[in-house]
Amino acid sequence: QVHLAESGGGLVEPGGSLRLSCILSGSMPEYAPMSWYRQAPGKEREFVASISTKGGSITYAESVKGRFAASRDNDKNIVYLQMNSLKPKDTAVYYCKLFSLWGQGTHVTVSS
């Protein structure tokens, strides 16, 4: 079984920063592409970022370019999402994704 577990969410002021982590555990390939998605209240789940198996190729949604940065540490089986200059519109539950598998999500609230 493969398990994905997000963490690092919380309440932050506009302009603040958070770093999300996605820990992969269980039986799984040593390397795999990973993605981050988010779902705001009452909205559909949307793509945030994707990162290649070794981290050499990263793609971001236009809404987060220049503010978010994805990275990974394959030795620790962790994928990160550094979020800077957070805005209220970034409020959502953030999920990591491995192929068709999803984590349980971690909630991010940006509010003053």
PDB file of N, CA and C in Angstrom:
ATOM      1  N   GLN A   1       0.838  -1.192   0.000  1.00  0.00           N
ATOM      2  CA  GLN A   1       0.000   0.000   0.000  1.00  0.00           C
ATOM      3  C   GLN A   1       0.877   1.249   0.000  1.00  0.00           C
ATOM      4  N   VAL A   2       0.445   2.255  -0.724  1.00  0.00           N
ATOM      5  CA  VAL A   2       1.132   3.532  -0.778  1.00  0.00           C
ATOM      6  C   VAL A   2       0.291   4.563  -0.034  1.00  0.00           C
ATOM      7  N   HIS A   3       0.936   5.317   0.848  1.00  0.00           N
ATOM      8  CA  HIS A   3       0.254   6.332   1.626  1.00  0.00           C
ATOM      9  C   HIS A   3       0.888   7.688   1.384  1.00  0.00           C
ATOM     10  N   LEU A   4       0.051   8.693   1.203  1.00  0.00           N
ATOM     11  CA  LEU A   4       0.482  10.070   1.069  1.00  0.00           C
ATOM     12  C   LEU A   4      -0.076  10.853   2.243  1.00  0.00           C
ATOM     13  N   ALA A   5       0.767  11.619   2.903  1.00  0.00           N
ATOM     14  CA  ALA A   5       0.339  12.370   4.076  1.00  0.00           C
ATOM     15  C   ALA A   5       0.837  13.805   4.001  1.00  0.00           C
ATOM     16  N   GLU A   6      -0.082  14.737   3.802  1.00  0.00           N
ATOM     17  CA  GLU A   6       0.266  16.154   3.772  1.00  0.00           C
ATOM     18  C   GLU A   6       0.291  16.729   5.181  1.00  0.00           C
ATOM     19  N   SER A   7       1.121  17.737   5.370  1.00  0.00           N
ATOM     20  CA  SER A   7       1.176  18.445   6.635  1.00  0.00           C
ATOM     21  C   SER A   7       1.720  19.844   6.391  1.00  0.00           C
ATOM     22  N   GLY A   8       1.620  20.701   7.393  1.00  0.00           N
ATOM     23  CA  GLY A   8       2.182  22.038   7.307  1.00  0.00           C
ATOM     24  C   GLY A   8       1.173  23.145   7.103  1.00  0.00           C
ATOM     25  N   GLY A   9      -0.088  22.801   6.918  1.00  0.00           N
ATOM     26  CA  GLY A   9      -1.104  23.820   6.747  1.00  0.00           C
ATOM     27  C   GLY A   9      -1.403  24.540   8.043  1.00  0.00           C
ATOM     28  N   GLY A  10      -2.175  25.611   7.931  1.00  0.00           N
ATOM     29  CA  GLY A  10      -2.530  26.380   9.103  1.00  0.00           C
ATOM     30  C   GLY A  10      -3.101  27.723   8.730  1.00  0.00           C
ATOM     31  N   LEU A  11      -3.172  28.600   9.709  1.00  0.00           N
ATOM     32  CA  LEU A  11      -3.683  29.953   9.519  1.00  0.00           C
ATOM     33  C   LEU A  11      -2.515  30.919   9.395  1.00  0.00           C
ATOM     34  N   VAL A  12      -2.542  31.755   8.367  1.00  0.00           N
ATOM     35  CA  VAL A  12      -1.455  32.694   8.128  1.00  0.00           C
ATOM     36  C   VAL A  12      -2.010  34.025   7.642  1.00  0.00           C
ATOM     37  N   GLU A  13      -1.319  35.102   7.985  1.00  0.00           N
ATOM     38  CA  GLU A  13      -1.713  36.433   7.532  1.00  0.00           C
ATOM     39  C   GLU A  13      -1.402  36.615   6.052  1.00  0.00           C
ATOM     40  N   PRO A  14      -2.160  37.459   5.345  1.00  0.00           N
ATOM     41  CA  PRO A  14      -1.804  37.776   3.959  1.00  0.00           C
ATOM     42  C   PRO A  14      -0.366  38.273   3.880  1.00  0.00           C
ATOM     43  N   GLY A  15       0.362  37.792   2.884  1.00  0.00           N
ATOM     44  CA  GLY A  15       1.763  38.133   2.736  1.00  0.00           C
ATOM     45  C   GLY A  15       2.701  37.186   3.455  1.00  0.00           C
ATOM     46  N   GLY A  16       2.154  36.300   4.265  1.00  0.00           N
ATOM     47  CA  GLY A  16       2.960  35.351   5.007  1.00  0.00           C
ATOM     48  C   GLY A  16       3.360  34.148   4.183  1.00  0.00           C
ATOM     49  N   SER A  17       4.021  33.199   4.843  1.00  0.00           N
ATOM     50  CA  SER A  17       4.542  32.015   4.170  1.00  0.00           C
ATOM     51  C   SER A  17       4.221  30.749   4.950  1.00  0.00           C
ATOM     52  N   LEU A  18       4.117  29.657   4.224  1.00  0.00           N
ATOM     53  CA  LEU A  18       3.970  28.328   4.790  1.00  0.00           C
ATOM     54  C   LEU A  18       4.722  27.350   3.905  1.00  0.00           C
ATOM     55  N   ARG A  19       5.204  26.274   4.499  1.00  0.00           N
ATOM     56  CA  ARG A  19       5.792  25.191   3.720  1.00  0.00           C
ATOM     57  C   ARG A  19       5.027  23.909   3.989  1.00  0.00           C
ATOM     58  N   LEU A  20       4.436  23.374   2.940  1.00  0.00           N
ATOM     59  CA  LEU A  20       3.711  22.122   3.031  1.00  0.00           C
ATOM     60  C   LEU A  20       4.640  20.955   2.724  1.00  0.00           C
ATOM     61  N   SER A  21       4.377  19.831   3.357  1.00  0.00           N
ATOM     62  CA  SER A  21       5.140  18.619   3.115  1.00  0.00           C
ATOM     63  C   SER A  21       4.203  17.489   2.747  1.00  0.00           C
ATOM     64  N   CYS A  22       4.663  16.627   1.873  1.00  0.00           N
ATOM     65  CA  CYS A  22       3.942  15.414   1.525  1.00  0.00           C
ATOM     66  C   CYS A  22       4.891  14.251   1.716  1.00  0.00           C
ATOM     67  N   ILE A  23       4.585  13.408   2.679  1.00  0.00           N
ATOM     68  CA  ILE A  23       5.425  12.263   2.989  1.00  0.00           C
ATOM     69  C   ILE A  23       4.838  11.019   2.336  1.00  0.00           C
ATOM     70  N   LEU A  24       5.661  10.335   1.565  1.00  0.00           N
ATOM     71  CA  LEU A  24       5.247   9.109   0.896  1.00  0.00           C
ATOM     72  C   LEU A  24       5.775   7.910   1.672  1.00  0.00           C
ATOM     73  N   SER A  25       4.907   6.955   1.943  1.00  0.00           N
ATOM     74  CA  SER A  25       5.305   5.779   2.692  1.00  0.00           C
ATOM     75  C   SER A  25       4.644   4.535   2.115  1.00  0.00           C
ATOM     76  N   GLY A  26       5.114   3.386   2.560  1.00  0.00           N
ATOM     77  CA  GLY A  26       4.596   2.127   2.074  1.00  0.00           C
ATOM     78  C   GLY A  26       5.376   1.632   0.872  1.00  0.00           C
ATOM     79  N   SER A  27       4.874   0.591   0.252  1.00  0.00           N
ATOM     80  CA  SER A  27       5.511   0.027  -0.926  1.00  0.00           C
ATOM     81  C   SER A  27       5.289   0.941  -2.125  1.00  0.00           C
ATOM     82  N   MET A  28       6.376   1.417  -2.698  1.00  0.00           N
ATOM     83  CA  MET A  28       6.274   2.376  -3.793  1.00  0.00           C
ATOM     84  C   MET A  28       7.587   2.471  -4.546  1.00  0.00           C
ATOM     85  N   PRO A  29       7.546   2.991  -5.764  1.00  0.00           N
ATOM     86  CA  PRO A  29       8.792   3.212  -6.510  1.00  0.00           C
ATOM     87  C   PRO A  29       9.664   4.238  -5.802  1.00  0.00           C
ATOM     88  N   GLU A  30      10.948   4.137  -6.010  1.00  0.00           N
ATOM     89  CA  GLU A  30      11.863   5.069  -5.373  1.00  0.00           C
ATOM     90  C   GLU A  30      11.683   6.484  -5.917  1.00  0.00           C
ATOM     91  N   TYR A  31      11.371   6.591  -7.202  1.00  0.00           N
ATOM     92  CA  TYR A  31      11.154   7.882  -7.834  1.00  0.00           C
ATOM     93  C   TYR A  31       9.824   7.890  -8.573  1.00  0.00           C
ATOM     94  N   ALA A  32       9.152   9.019  -8.566  1.00  0.00           N
ATOM     95  CA  ALA A  32       7.908   9.189  -9.292  1.00  0.00           C
ATOM     96  C   ALA A  32       7.568  10.670  -9.391  1.00  0.00           C
ATOM     97  N   PRO A  33       6.919  11.080 -10.493  1.00  0.00           N
ATOM     98  CA  PRO A  33       6.475  12.473 -10.565  1.00  0.00           C
ATOM     99  C   PRO A  33       5.364  12.717  -9.553  1.00  0.00           C
ATOM    100  N   MET A  34       5.321  13.931  -9.019  1.00  0.00           N
ATOM    101  CA  MET A  34       4.332  14.288  -8.015  1.00  0.00           C
ATOM    102  C   MET A  34       3.690  15.615  -8.370  1.00  0.00           C
ATOM    103  N   SER A  35       2.480  15.824  -7.875  1.00  0.00           N
ATOM    104  CA  SER A  35       1.761  17.060  -8.135  1.00  0.00           C
ATOM    105  C   SER A  35       1.112  17.574  -6.860  1.00  0.00           C
ATOM    106  N   TRP A  36       0.867  18.871  -6.841  1.00  0.00           N
ATOM    107  CA  TRP A  36       0.092  19.516  -5.791  1.00  0.00           C
ATOM    108  C   TRP A  36      -1.179  20.086  -6.398  1.00  0.00           C
ATOM    109  N   TYR A  37      -2.288  19.869  -5.731  1.00  0.00           N
ATOM    110  CA  TYR A  37      -3.573  20.438  -6.098  1.00  0.00           C
ATOM    111  C   TYR A  37      -4.171  21.122  -4.879  1.00  0.00           C
ATOM    112  N   ARG A  38      -5.181  21.937  -5.123  1.00  0.00           N
ATOM    113  CA  ARG A  38      -5.888  22.558  -4.013  1.00  0.00           C
ATOM    114  C   ARG A  38      -7.369  22.673  -4.350  1.00  0.00           C
ATOM    115  N   GLN A  39      -8.169  22.734  -3.306  1.00  0.00           N
ATOM    116  CA  GLN A  39      -9.603  22.875  -3.478  1.00  0.00           C
ATOM    117  C   GLN A  39     -10.122  23.898  -2.477  1.00  0.00           C
ATOM    118  N   ALA A  40     -10.581  25.023  -2.996  1.00  0.00           N
ATOM    119  CA  ALA A  40     -11.143  26.075  -2.170  1.00  0.00           C
ATOM    120  C   ALA A  40     -12.589  25.748  -1.835  1.00  0.00           C
ATOM    121  N   PRO A  41     -13.124  26.326  -0.767  1.00  0.00           N
ATOM    122  CA  PRO A  41     -14.513  26.065  -0.392  1.00  0.00           C
ATOM    123  C   PRO A  41     -15.475  26.357  -1.537  1.00  0.00           C
ATOM    124  N   GLY A  42     -16.302  25.390  -1.882  1.00  0.00           N
ATOM    125  CA  GLY A  42     -17.287  25.560  -2.931  1.00  0.00           C
ATOM    126  C   GLY A  42     -16.739  25.552  -4.338  1.00  0.00           C
ATOM    127  N   LYS A  43     -15.450  25.253  -4.504  1.00  0.00           N
ATOM    128  CA  LYS A  43     -14.822  25.265  -5.816  1.00  0.00           C
ATOM    129  C   LYS A  43     -14.316  23.884  -6.204  1.00  0.00           C
ATOM    130  N   GLU A  44     -14.027  23.722  -7.491  1.00  0.00           N
ATOM    131  CA  GLU A  44     -13.451  22.478  -7.970  1.00  0.00           C
ATOM    132  C   GLU A  44     -11.974  22.414  -7.629  1.00  0.00           C
ATOM    133  N   ARG A  45     -11.468  21.200  -7.516  1.00  0.00           N
ATOM    134  CA  ARG A  45     -10.051  21.014  -7.261  1.00  0.00           C
ATOM    135  C   ARG A  45      -9.240  21.499  -8.456  1.00  0.00           C
ATOM    136  N   GLU A  46      -8.164  22.239  -8.193  1.00  0.00           N
ATOM    137  CA  GLU A  46      -7.369  22.802  -9.268  1.00  0.00           C
ATOM    138  C   GLU A  46      -5.888  22.474  -9.108  1.00  0.00           C
ATOM    139  N   PHE A  47      -5.204  22.425 -10.227  1.00  0.00           N
ATOM    140  CA  PHE A  47      -3.778  22.150 -10.272  1.00  0.00           C
ATOM    141  C   PHE A  47      -2.989  23.311  -9.701  1.00  0.00           C
ATOM    142  N   VAL A  48      -1.941  23.001  -8.943  1.00  0.00           N
ATOM    143  CA  VAL A  48      -1.064  24.010  -8.370  1.00  0.00           C
ATOM    144  C   VAL A  48       0.345  23.899  -8.933  1.00  0.00           C
ATOM    145  N   ALA A  49       0.933  22.706  -8.849  1.00  0.00           N
ATOM    146  CA  ALA A  49       2.305  22.516  -9.300  1.00  0.00           C
ATOM    147  C   ALA A  49       2.586  21.044  -9.529  1.00  0.00           C
ATOM    148  N   SER A  50       3.552  20.766 -10.376  1.00  0.00           N
ATOM    149  CA  SER A  50       4.022  19.407 -10.577  1.00  0.00           C
ATOM    150  C   SER A  50       5.540  19.413 -10.606  1.00  0.00           C
ATOM    151  N   ILE A  51       6.132  18.303 -10.202  1.00  0.00           N
ATOM    152  CA  ILE A  51       7.580  18.198 -10.147  1.00  0.00           C
ATOM    153  C   ILE A  51       7.997  16.830 -10.647  1.00  0.00           C
ATOM    154  N   SER A  52       9.021  16.801 -11.465  1.00  0.00           N
ATOM    155  CA  SER A  52       9.482  15.561 -12.067  1.00  0.00           C
ATOM    156  C   SER A  52      10.162  14.669 -11.034  1.00  0.00           C
ATOM    157  N   THR A  53      10.516  13.468 -11.455  1.00  0.00           N
ATOM    158  CA  THR A  53      11.036  12.456 -10.536  1.00  0.00           C
ATOM    159  C   THR A  53      12.274  12.897  -9.774  1.00  0.00           C
ATOM    160  N   LYS A  54      13.142  13.667 -10.424  1.00  0.00           N
ATOM    161  CA  LYS A  54      14.360  14.134  -9.778  1.00  0.00           C
ATOM    162  C   LYS A  54      14.326  15.625  -9.455  1.00  0.00           C
ATOM    163  N   GLY A  55      13.192  16.259  -9.717  1.00  0.00           N
ATOM    164  CA  GLY A  55      13.047  17.662  -9.389  1.00  0.00           C
ATOM    165  C   GLY A  55      13.586  18.621 -10.425  1.00  0.00           C
ATOM    166  N   GLY A  56      14.012  18.124 -11.572  1.00  0.00           N
ATOM    167  CA  GLY A  56      14.613  18.967 -12.583  1.00  0.00           C
ATOM    168  C   GLY A  56      13.628  19.744 -13.432  1.00  0.00           C
ATOM    169  N   SER A  57      12.380  19.337 -13.433  1.00  0.00           N
ATOM    170  CA  SER A  57      11.353  20.003 -14.223  1.00  0.00           C
ATOM    171  C   SER A  57      10.145  20.280 -13.342  1.00  0.00           C
ATOM    172  N   ILE A  58       9.785  21.552 -13.228  1.00  0.00           N
ATOM    173  CA  ILE A  58       8.680  21.959 -12.370  1.00  0.00           C
ATOM    174  C   ILE A  58       7.730  22.845 -13.157  1.00  0.00           C
ATOM    175  N   THR A  59       6.449  22.602 -12.993  1.00  0.00           N
ATOM    176  CA  THR A  59       5.421  23.385 -13.652  1.00  0.00           C
ATOM    177  C   THR A  59       4.488  23.969 -12.602  1.00  0.00           C
ATOM    178  N   TYR A  60       4.108  25.246 -12.789  1.00  0.00           N
ATOM    179  CA  TYR A  60       3.230  25.923 -11.844  1.00  0.00           C
ATOM    180  C   TYR A  60       2.002  26.478 -12.533  1.00  0.00           C
ATOM    181  N   ALA A  61       0.911  26.523 -11.800  1.00  0.00           N
ATOM    182  CA  ALA A  61      -0.255  27.239 -12.277  1.00  0.00           C
ATOM    183  C   ALA A  61       0.068  28.726 -12.331  1.00  0.00           C
ATOM    184  N   GLU A  62      -0.545  29.438 -13.272  1.00  0.00           N
ATOM    185  CA  GLU A  62      -0.280  30.859 -13.419  1.00  0.00           C
ATOM    186  C   GLU A  62      -0.592  31.636 -12.139  1.00  0.00           C
ATOM    187  N   SER A  63      -1.560  31.186 -11.397  1.00  0.00           N
ATOM    188  CA  SER A  63      -1.981  31.889 -10.201  1.00  0.00           C
ATOM    189  C   SER A  63      -0.948  31.869  -9.077  1.00  0.00           C
ATOM    190  N   VAL A  64       0.024  30.949  -9.155  1.00  0.00           N
ATOM    191  CA  VAL A  64       1.009  30.832  -8.080  1.00  0.00           C
ATOM    192  C   VAL A  64       2.438  31.067  -8.544  1.00  0.00           C
ATOM    193  N   LYS A  65       2.654  31.284  -9.828  1.00  0.00           N
ATOM    194  CA  LYS A  65       4.002  31.511 -10.341  1.00  0.00           C
ATOM    195  C   LYS A  65       4.662  32.694  -9.649  1.00  0.00           C
ATOM    196  N   GLY A  66       5.920  32.510  -9.284  1.00  0.00           N
ATOM    197  CA  GLY A  66       6.664  33.556  -8.608  1.00  0.00           C
ATOM    198  C   GLY A  66       6.441  33.598  -7.112  1.00  0.00           C
ATOM    199  N   ARG A  67       5.461  32.857  -6.617  1.00  0.00           N
ATOM    200  CA  ARG A  67       5.160  32.853  -5.189  1.00  0.00           C
ATOM    201  C   ARG A  67       5.374  31.488  -4.544  1.00  0.00           C
ATOM    202  N   PHE A  68       5.074  30.432  -5.275  1.00  0.00           N
ATOM    203  CA  PHE A  68       5.208  29.071  -4.756  1.00  0.00           C
ATOM    204  C   PHE A  68       6.418  28.389  -5.377  1.00  0.00           C
ATOM    205  N   ALA A  69       7.021  27.475  -4.639  1.00  0.00           N
ATOM    206  CA  ALA A  69       8.152  26.713  -5.140  1.00  0.00           C
ATOM    207  C   ALA A  69       8.056  25.266  -4.665  1.00  0.00           C
ATOM    208  N   ALA A  70       8.007  24.349  -5.614  1.00  0.00           N
ATOM    209  CA  ALA A  70       7.984  22.929  -5.287  1.00  0.00           C
ATOM    210  C   ALA A  70       9.408  22.382  -5.281  1.00  0.00           C
ATOM    211  N   SER A  71       9.656  21.431  -4.409  1.00  0.00           N
ATOM    212  CA  SER A  71      10.948  20.772  -4.342  1.00  0.00           C
ATOM    213  C   SER A  71      10.744  19.379  -3.773  1.00  0.00           C
ATOM    214  N   ARG A  72      11.804  18.582  -3.772  1.00  0.00           N
ATOM    215  CA  ARG A  72      11.668  17.237  -3.230  1.00  0.00           C
ATOM    216  C   ARG A  72      12.985  16.728  -2.699  1.00  0.00           C
ATOM    217  N   ASP A  73      12.882  15.813  -1.755  1.00  0.00           N
ATOM    218  CA  ASP A  73      14.021  15.121  -1.187  1.00  0.00           C
ATOM    219  C   ASP A  73      13.720  13.638  -1.304  1.00  0.00           C
ATOM    220  N   ASN A  74      14.211  13.028  -2.360  1.00  0.00           N
ATOM    221  CA  ASN A  74      13.884  11.634  -2.627  1.00  0.00           C
ATOM    222  C   ASN A  74      14.466  10.675  -1.584  1.00  0.00           C
ATOM    223  N   ASP A  75      15.574  11.039  -0.967  1.00  0.00           N
ATOM    224  CA  ASP A  75      16.145  10.187   0.072  1.00  0.00           C
ATOM    225  C   ASP A  75      15.215  10.083   1.275  1.00  0.00           C
ATOM    226  N   LYS A  76      14.419  11.120   1.503  1.00  0.00           N
ATOM    227  CA  LYS A  76      13.478  11.138   2.617  1.00  0.00           C
ATOM    228  C   LYS A  76      12.043  10.879   2.178  1.00  0.00           C
ATOM    229  N   ASN A  77      11.832  10.710   0.873  1.00  0.00           N
ATOM    230  CA  ASN A  77      10.490  10.500   0.328  1.00  0.00           C
ATOM    231  C   ASN A  77       9.536  11.619   0.722  1.00  0.00           C
ATOM    232  N   ILE A  78       9.990  12.847   0.550  1.00  0.00           N
ATOM    233  CA  ILE A  78       9.189  14.009   0.888  1.00  0.00           C
ATOM    234  C   ILE A  78       9.155  14.976  -0.287  1.00  0.00           C
ATOM    235  N   VAL A  79       7.976  15.480  -0.593  1.00  0.00           N
ATOM    236  CA  VAL A  79       7.793  16.532  -1.574  1.00  0.00           C
ATOM    237  C   VAL A  79       7.299  17.773  -0.844  1.00  0.00           C
ATOM    238  N   TYR A  80       7.867  18.925  -1.167  1.00  0.00           N
ATOM    239  CA  TYR A  80       7.540  20.165  -0.478  1.00  0.00           C
ATOM    240  C   TYR A  80       6.834  21.147  -1.400  1.00  0.00           C
ATOM    241  N   LEU A  81       6.086  22.037  -0.787  1.00  0.00           N
ATOM    242  CA  LEU A  81       5.531  23.179  -1.491  1.00  0.00           C
ATOM    243  C   LEU A  81       5.736  24.403  -0.608  1.00  0.00           C
ATOM    244  N   GLN A  82       6.721  25.220  -0.962  1.00  0.00           N
ATOM    245  CA  GLN A  82       6.967  26.464  -0.252  1.00  0.00           C
ATOM    246  C   GLN A  82       6.043  27.524  -0.810  1.00  0.00           C
ATOM    247  N   MET A  83       5.250  28.141   0.046  1.00  0.00           N
ATOM    248  CA  MET A  83       4.268  29.128  -0.368  1.00  0.00           C
ATOM    249  C   MET A  83       4.610  30.467   0.269  1.00  0.00           C
ATOM    250  N   ASN A  84       4.904  31.456  -0.566  1.00  0.00           N
ATOM    251  CA  ASN A  84       5.247  32.792  -0.108  1.00  0.00           C
ATOM    252  C   ASN A  84       4.225  33.801  -0.620  1.00  0.00           C
ATOM    253  N   SER A  85       4.223  34.976  -0.015  1.00  0.00           N
ATOM    254  CA  SER A  85       3.318  36.054  -0.419  1.00  0.00           C
ATOM    255  C   SER A  85       1.892  35.555  -0.538  1.00  0.00           C
ATOM    256  N   LEU A  86       1.448  34.845   0.465  1.00  0.00           N
ATOM    257  CA  LEU A  86       0.135  34.222   0.420  1.00  0.00           C
ATOM    258  C   LEU A  86      -0.986  35.260   0.382  1.00  0.00           C
ATOM    259  N   LYS A  87      -2.015  34.920  -0.357  1.00  0.00           N
ATOM    260  CA  LYS A  87      -3.177  35.776  -0.532  1.00  0.00           C
ATOM    261  C   LYS A  87      -4.428  35.055  -0.039  1.00  0.00           C
ATOM    262  N   PRO A  88      -5.473  35.807   0.303  1.00  0.00           N
ATOM    263  CA  PRO A  88      -6.719  35.151   0.732  1.00  0.00           C
ATOM    264  C   PRO A  88      -7.241  34.135  -0.278  1.00  0.00           C
ATOM    265  N   LYS A  89      -7.021  34.382  -1.567  1.00  0.00           N
ATOM    266  CA  LYS A  89      -7.483  33.455  -2.596  1.00  0.00           C
ATOM    267  C   LYS A  89      -6.756  32.117  -2.562  1.00  0.00           C
ATOM    268  N   ASP A  90      -5.644  32.046  -1.832  1.00  0.00           N
ATOM    269  CA  ASP A  90      -4.914  30.791  -1.691  1.00  0.00           C
ATOM    270  C   ASP A  90      -5.536  29.873  -0.646  1.00  0.00           C
ATOM    271  N   THR A  91      -6.526  30.366   0.071  1.00  0.00           N
ATOM    272  CA  THR A  91      -7.211  29.556   1.072  1.00  0.00           C
ATOM    273  C   THR A  91      -7.842  28.335   0.413  1.00  0.00           C
ATOM    274  N   ALA A  92      -7.466  27.158   0.888  1.00  0.00           N
ATOM    275  CA  ALA A  92      -7.942  25.916   0.288  1.00  0.00           C
ATOM    276  C   ALA A  92      -7.386  24.737   1.071  1.00  0.00           C
ATOM    277  N   VAL A  93      -7.903  23.563   0.765  1.00  0.00           N
ATOM    278  CA  VAL A  93      -7.290  22.331   1.218  1.00  0.00           C
ATOM    279  C   VAL A  93      -6.294  21.908   0.148  1.00  0.00           C
ATOM    280  N   TYR A  94      -5.056  21.682   0.537  1.00  0.00           N
ATOM    281  CA  TYR A  94      -3.999  21.333  -0.399  1.00  0.00           C
ATOM    282  C   TYR A  94      -3.720  19.843  -0.349  1.00  0.00           C
ATOM    283  N   TYR A  95      -3.629  19.232  -1.526  1.00  0.00           N
ATOM    284  CA  TYR A  95      -3.428  17.802  -1.658  1.00  0.00           C
ATOM    285  C   TYR A  95      -2.183  17.513  -2.488  1.00  0.00           C
ATOM    286  N   CYS A  96      -1.466  16.465  -2.127  1.00  0.00           N
ATOM    287  CA  CYS A  96      -0.431  15.957  -3.016  1.00  0.00           C
ATOM    288  C   CYS A  96      -0.977  14.753  -3.759  1.00  0.00           C
ATOM    289  N   LYS A  97      -0.412  14.506  -4.925  1.00  0.00           N
ATOM    290  CA  LYS A  97      -0.950  13.484  -5.816  1.00  0.00           C
ATOM    291  C   LYS A  97       0.172  12.663  -6.436  1.00  0.00           C
ATOM    292  N   LEU A  98       0.008  11.366  -6.402  1.00  0.00           N
ATOM    293  CA  LEU A  98       0.922  10.427  -7.026  1.00  0.00           C
ATOM    294  C   LEU A  98       0.099   9.575  -7.975  1.00  0.00           C
ATOM    295  N   PHE A  99       0.265   9.800  -9.271  1.00  0.00           N
ATOM    296  CA  PHE A  99      -0.564   9.145 -10.278  1.00  0.00           C
ATOM    297  C   PHE A  99      -2.030   9.422  -9.942  1.00  0.00           C
ATOM    298  N   SER A 100      -2.819   8.407  -9.632  1.00  0.00           N
ATOM    299  CA  SER A 100      -4.221   8.602  -9.299  1.00  0.00           C
ATOM    300  C   SER A 100      -4.481   8.592  -7.791  1.00  0.00           C
ATOM    301  N   LEU A 101      -3.423   8.581  -6.990  1.00  0.00           N
ATOM    302  CA  LEU A 101      -3.560   8.519  -5.543  1.00  0.00           C
ATOM    303  C   LEU A 101      -3.463   9.908  -4.918  1.00  0.00           C
ATOM    304  N   TRP A 102      -4.283  10.143  -3.913  1.00  0.00           N
ATOM    305  CA  TRP A 102      -4.331  11.420  -3.222  1.00  0.00           C
ATOM    306  C   TRP A 102      -4.058  11.258  -1.736  1.00  0.00           C
ATOM    307  N   GLY A 103      -3.479  12.288  -1.145  1.00  0.00           N
ATOM    308  CA  GLY A 103      -3.373  12.334   0.292  1.00  0.00           C
ATOM    309  C   GLY A 103      -4.680  12.823   0.894  1.00  0.00           C
ATOM    310  N   GLN A 104      -4.700  12.981   2.208  1.00  0.00           N
ATOM    311  CA  GLN A 104      -5.924  13.405   2.884  1.00  0.00           C
ATOM    312  C   GLN A 104      -6.115  14.919   2.853  1.00  0.00           C
ATOM    313  N   GLY A 105      -5.077  15.649   2.519  1.00  0.00           N
ATOM    314  CA  GLY A 105      -5.136  17.091   2.417  1.00  0.00           C
ATOM    315  C   GLY A 105      -4.734  17.798   3.693  1.00  0.00           C
ATOM    316  N   THR A 106      -4.248  19.024   3.550  1.00  0.00           N
ATOM    317  CA  THR A 106      -3.939  19.882   4.686  1.00  0.00           C
ATOM    318  C   THR A 106      -4.521  21.261   4.404  1.00  0.00           C
ATOM    319  N   HIS A 107      -5.187  21.826   5.400  1.00  0.00           N
ATOM    320  CA  HIS A 107      -5.941  23.048   5.192  1.00  0.00           C
ATOM    321  C   HIS A 107      -5.067  24.279   5.387  1.00  0.00           C
ATOM    322  N   VAL A 108      -5.172  25.203   4.437  1.00  0.00           N
ATOM    323  CA  VAL A 108      -4.470  26.481   4.498  1.00  0.00           C
ATOM    324  C   VAL A 108      -5.498  27.597   4.491  1.00  0.00           C
ATOM    325  N   THR A 109      -5.424  28.454   5.489  1.00  0.00           N
ATOM    326  CA  THR A 109      -6.311  29.610   5.564  1.00  0.00           C
ATOM    327  C   THR A 109      -5.475  30.874   5.615  1.00  0.00           C
ATOM    328  N   VAL A 110      -5.706  31.772   4.671  1.00  0.00           N
ATOM    329  CA  VAL A 110      -4.999  33.046   4.609  1.00  0.00           C
ATOM    330  C   VAL A 110      -5.999  34.141   4.938  1.00  0.00           C
ATOM    331  N   SER A 111      -5.832  34.738   6.093  1.00  0.00           N
ATOM    332  CA  SER A 111      -6.797  35.721   6.561  1.00  0.00           C
ATOM    333  C   SER A 111      -6.155  36.642   7.588  1.00  0.00           C
ATOM    334  N   SER A 112      -6.616  37.879   7.610  1.00  0.00           N
ATOM    335  CA  SER A 112      -6.170  38.834   8.606  1.00  0.00           C
ATOM    336  C   SER A 112      -7.078  38.834   9.824  1.00  0.00           C
TER     337      SER A 112
END
